[in-house]
JSON list of C-alpha atoms in Angstrom, two decimals:
[
{"chain": "A", "resi": 1415, "resn": "MET", "atom": "CA", "xyz": [0.03, 0.02, 0.03]},
{"chain": "A", "resi": 1416, "resn": "HIS", "atom": "CA", "xyz": [3.09, 2.27, 0.62]},
{"chain": "A", "resi": 1417, "resn": "GLY", "atom": "CA", "xyz": [4.20, 2.12, -2.78]},
{"chain": "A", "resi": 1418, "resn": "VAL", "atom": "CA", "xyz": [0.89, 2.90, -4.19]},
{"chain": "A", "resi": 1419, "resn": "GLY", "atom": "CA", "xyz": [0.71, 6.10, -2.13]},
{"chain": "A", "resi": 1420, "resn": "LYS", "atom": "CA", "xyz": [3.66, 6.96, -3.62]},
{"chain": "A", "resi": 1421, "resn": "VAL", "atom": "CA", "xyz": [2.92, 6.72, -7.10]},
{"chain": "A", "resi": 1422, "resn": "VAL", "atom": "CA", "xyz": [-0.73, 8.06, -6.85]},
{"chain": "A", "resi": 1423, "resn": "SER", "atom": "CA", "xyz": [0.54, 10.94, -4.53]},
{"chain": "A", "resi": 1424, "resn": "ALA", "atom": "CA", "xyz": [3.04, 11.91, -7.16]},
{"chain": "A", "resi": 1425, "resn": "GLN", "atom": "CA", "xyz": [0.38, 12.58, -9.70]},
{"chain": "A", "resi": 1426, "resn": "PRO", "atom": "CA", "xyz": [-0.59, 16.57, -10.16]},
{"chain": "A", "resi": 1427, "resn": "VAL", "atom": "CA", "xyz": [-4.14, 16.75, -9.40]},
{"chain": "A", "resi": 1428, "resn": "GLU", "atom": "CA", "xyz": [-4.89, 18.46, -12.31]},
{"chain": "A", "resi": 1429, "resn": "SER", "atom": "CA", "xyz": [-4.31, 15.37, -14.50]},
{"chain": "A", "resi": 1430, "resn": "LEU", "atom": "CA", "xyz": [-5.32, 12.67, -12.07]},
{"chain": "A", "resi": 1431, "resn": "GLN", "atom": "CA", "xyz": [-8.06, 13.73, -9.26]},
{"chain": "A", "resi": 1432, "resn": "TRP", "atom": "CA", "xyz": [-6.99, 11.19, -6.63]},
{"chain": "A", "resi": 1433, "resn": "THR", "atom": "CA", "xyz": [-7.89, 10.65, -3.00]},
{"chain": "A", "resi": 1434, "resn": "LEU", "atom": "CA", "xyz": [-6.21, 7.67, -0.71]},
{"chain": "A", "resi": 1435, "resn": "PHE", "atom": "CA", "xyz": [-7.86, 6.77, 2.65]},
{"chain": "A", "resi": 1436, "resn": "ARG", "atom": "CA", "xyz": [-7.28, 4.31, 5.24]},
{"chain": "A", "resi": 1437, "resn": "VAL", "atom": "CA", "xyz": [-9.88, 2.84, 7.28]},
{"chain": "A", "resi": 1438, "resn": "GLY", "atom": "CA", "xyz": [-9.97, 1.66, 10.81]},
{"chain": "A", "resi": 1439, "resn": "ARG", "atom": "CA", "xyz": [-11.09, -1.73, 11.56]},
{"chain": "A", "resi": 1440, "resn": "LEU", "atom": "CA", "xyz": [-14.08, -2.59, 9.73]},
{"chain": "A", "resi": 1441, "resn": "LEU", "atom": "CA", "xyz": [-17.31, -3.42, 11.63]},
{"chain": "A", "resi": 1442, "resn": "SER", "atom": "CA", "xyz": [-20.72, -4.86, 10.26]},
{"chain": "A", "resi": 1443, "resn": "GLU", "atom": "CA", "xyz": [-22.92, -2.13, 12.00]},
{"chain": "A", "resi": 1444, "resn": "PRO", "atom": "CA", "xyz": [-25.23, 0.47, 10.75]},
{"chain": "A", "resi": 1445, "resn": "GLU", "atom": "CA", "xyz": [-24.12, 3.53, 9.30]},
{"chain": "A", "resi": 1446, "resn": "VAL", "atom": "CA", "xyz": [-22.89, 6.23, 11.91]},
{"chain": "A", "resi": 1447, "resn": "ALA", "atom": "CA", "xyz": [-21.05, 9.53, 11.33]},
{"chain": "A", "resi": 1448, "resn": "VAL", "atom": "CA", "xyz": [-17.54, 9.16, 9.78]},
{"chain": "A", "resi": 1449, "resn": "GLU", "atom": "CA", "xyz": [-14.57, 11.52, 10.53]},
{"chain": "A", "resi": 1450, "resn": "ALA", "atom": "CA", "xyz": [-11.98, 12.20, 7.98]},
{"chain": "A", "resi": 1451, "resn": "THR", "atom": "CA", "xyz": [-8.76, 12.78, 9.67]},
{"chain": "A", "resi": 1452, "resn": "PHE", "atom": "CA", "xyz": [-5.07, 11.94, 9.43]},
{"chain": "A", "resi": 1453, "resn": "LEU", "atom": "CA", "xyz": [-3.20, 8.95, 11.11]},
{"chain": "A", "resi": 1454, "resn": "GLY", "atom": "CA", "xyz": [-2.12, 10.26, 14.53]},
{"chain": "A", "resi": 1455, "resn": "SER", "atom": "CA", "xyz": [-4.40, 13.03, 15.13]},
{"chain": "A", "resi": 1456, "resn": "ASP", "atom": "CA", "xyz": [-6.46, 13.30, 18.26]},
{"chain": "A", "resi": 1457, "resn": "ASN", "atom": "CA", "xyz": [-9.73, 12.60, 16.31]},
{"chain": "A", "resi": 1458, "resn": "ALA", "atom": "CA", "xyz": [-8.53, 9.15, 14.97]},
{"chain": "A", "resi": 1459, "resn": "GLU", "atom": "CA", "xyz": [-10.65, 6.13, 16.26]},
{"chain": "A", "resi": 1460, "resn": "MET", "atom": "CA", "xyz": [-9.59, 2.71, 15.65]},
{"chain": "A", "resi": 1461, "resn": "SER", "atom": "CA", "xyz": [-12.70, 1.31, 13.73]},
{"chain": "A", "resi": 1462, "resn": "VAL", "atom": "CA", "xyz": [-15.31, 2.12, 11.16]},
{"chain": "A", "resi": 1463, "resn": "ASN", "atom": "CA", "xyz": [-18.65, 0.79, 10.01]},
{"chain": "A", "resi": 1464, "resn": "ARG", "atom": "CA", "xyz": [-18.63, -0.76, 6.50]},
{"chain": "A", "resi": 1465, "resn": "GLU", "atom": "CA", "xyz": [-21.74, 0.93, 5.65]},
{"chain": "A", "resi": 1466, "resn": "SER", "atom": "CA", "xyz": [-20.32, 4.52, 6.67]},
{"chain": "A", "resi": 1467, "resn": "VAL", "atom": "CA", "xyz": [-17.29, 3.76, 4.49]},
{"chain": "A", "resi": 1468, "resn": "ALA", "atom": "CA", "xyz": [-19.72, 3.14, 1.38]},
{"chain": "A", "resi": 1469, "resn": "SER", "atom": "CA", "xyz": [-21.59, 6.42, 1.87]},
{"chain": "A", "resi": 1470, "resn": "TRP", "atom": "CA", "xyz": [-18.29, 8.35, 2.62]},
{"chain": "A", "resi": 1471, "resn": "VAL", "atom": "CA", "xyz": [-16.81, 7.33, -0.76]},
{"chain": "A", "resi": 1472, "resn": "LEU", "atom": "CA", "xyz": [-20.07, 8.24, -2.61]},
{"chain": "A", "resi": 1473, "resn": "LYS", "atom": "CA", "xyz": [-20.21, 11.57, -1.18]},
{"chain": "A", "resi": 1474, "resn": "GLU", "atom": "CA", "xyz": [-16.33, 12.19, -1.57]},
{"chain": "A", "resi": 1475, "resn": "ALA", "atom": "CA", "xyz": [-16.97, 11.18, -5.21]},
{"chain": "A", "resi": 1476, "resn": "VAL", "atom": "CA", "xyz": [-19.66, 13.91, -5.65]},
{"chain": "A", "resi": 1477, "resn": "GLU", "atom": "CA", "xyz": [-18.08, 16.67, -3.31]},
{"chain": "A", "resi": 1478, "resn": "ASN", "atom": "CA", "xyz": [-14.37, 16.24, -4.07]},
{"chain": "A", "resi": 1479, "resn": "LYS", "atom": "CA", "xyz": [-13.54, 17.48, -0.79]},
{"chain": "A", "resi": 1480, "resn": "TRP", "atom": "CA", "xyz": [-10.25, 15.60, -0.18]},
{"chain": "A", "resi": 1481, "resn": "ILE", "atom": "CA", "xyz": [-8.70, 15.56, -3.85]},
{"chain": "A", "resi": 1482, "resn": "GLY", "atom": "CA", "xyz": [-5.11, 15.33, -3.44]},
{"chain": "A", "resi": 1483, "resn": "LYS", "atom": "CA", "xyz": [-4.86, 14.18, 0.13]},
{"chain": "A", "resi": 1484, "resn": "ALA", "atom": "CA", "xyz": [-4.23, 10.88, 2.03]},
{"chain": "A", "resi": 1485, "resn": "LEU", "atom": "CA", "xyz": [-6.32, 10.58, 4.97]},
{"chain": "A", "resi": 1486, "resn": "TYR", "atom": "CA", "xyz": [-7.79, 8.12, 7.66]},
{"chain": "A", "resi": 1487, "resn": "ILE", "atom": "CA", "xyz": [-11.51, 7.65, 8.01]},
{"chain": "A", "resi": 1488, "resn": "CYS", "atom": "CA", "xyz": [-13.28, 6.27, 11.14]},
{"chain": "A", "resi": 1489, "resn": "ASN", "atom": "CA", "xyz": [-16.47, 6.26, 13.18]},
{"chain": "A", "resi": 1490, "resn": "LYS", "atom": "CA", "xyz": [-16.85, 9.97, 14.72]},
{"chain": "A", "resi": 1491, "resn": "VAL", "atom": "CA", "xyz": [-17.15, 9.58, 18.29]},
{"chain": "A", "resi": 1492, "resn": "ASP", "atom": "CA", "xyz": [-17.82, 12.69, 20.41]},
{"chain": "A", "resi": 1493, "resn": "LEU", "atom": "CA", "xyz": [-16.21, 11.95, 23.66]},
{"chain": "A", "resi": 1494, "resn": "PRO", "atom": "CA", "xyz": [-14.15, 14.23, 25.53]},
{"chain": "A", "resi": 1495, "resn": "ARG", "atom": "CA", "xyz": [-10.62, 13.76, 25.07]},
{"chain": "A", "resi": 1496, "resn": "ALA", "atom": "CA", "xyz": [-8.15, 13.47, 28.19]}
]
């Protein structure tokens, strides 16, 4: 996966609109809100629901919010952080 990331991210977004994303542990649970973040951030949780991933990918295909970015998606959990 690391090699794919290097090749894709080297492409200018003007010629190839790319978005790379990693997911947490996949769960077979109903859709919930997704947190799009970066690995190592305070918002990164360990899991994501499969239905949530599918919805996020479809939404991103229309909105193009994360073009040219490599991110991590996980379930959004609104818990206070220590």
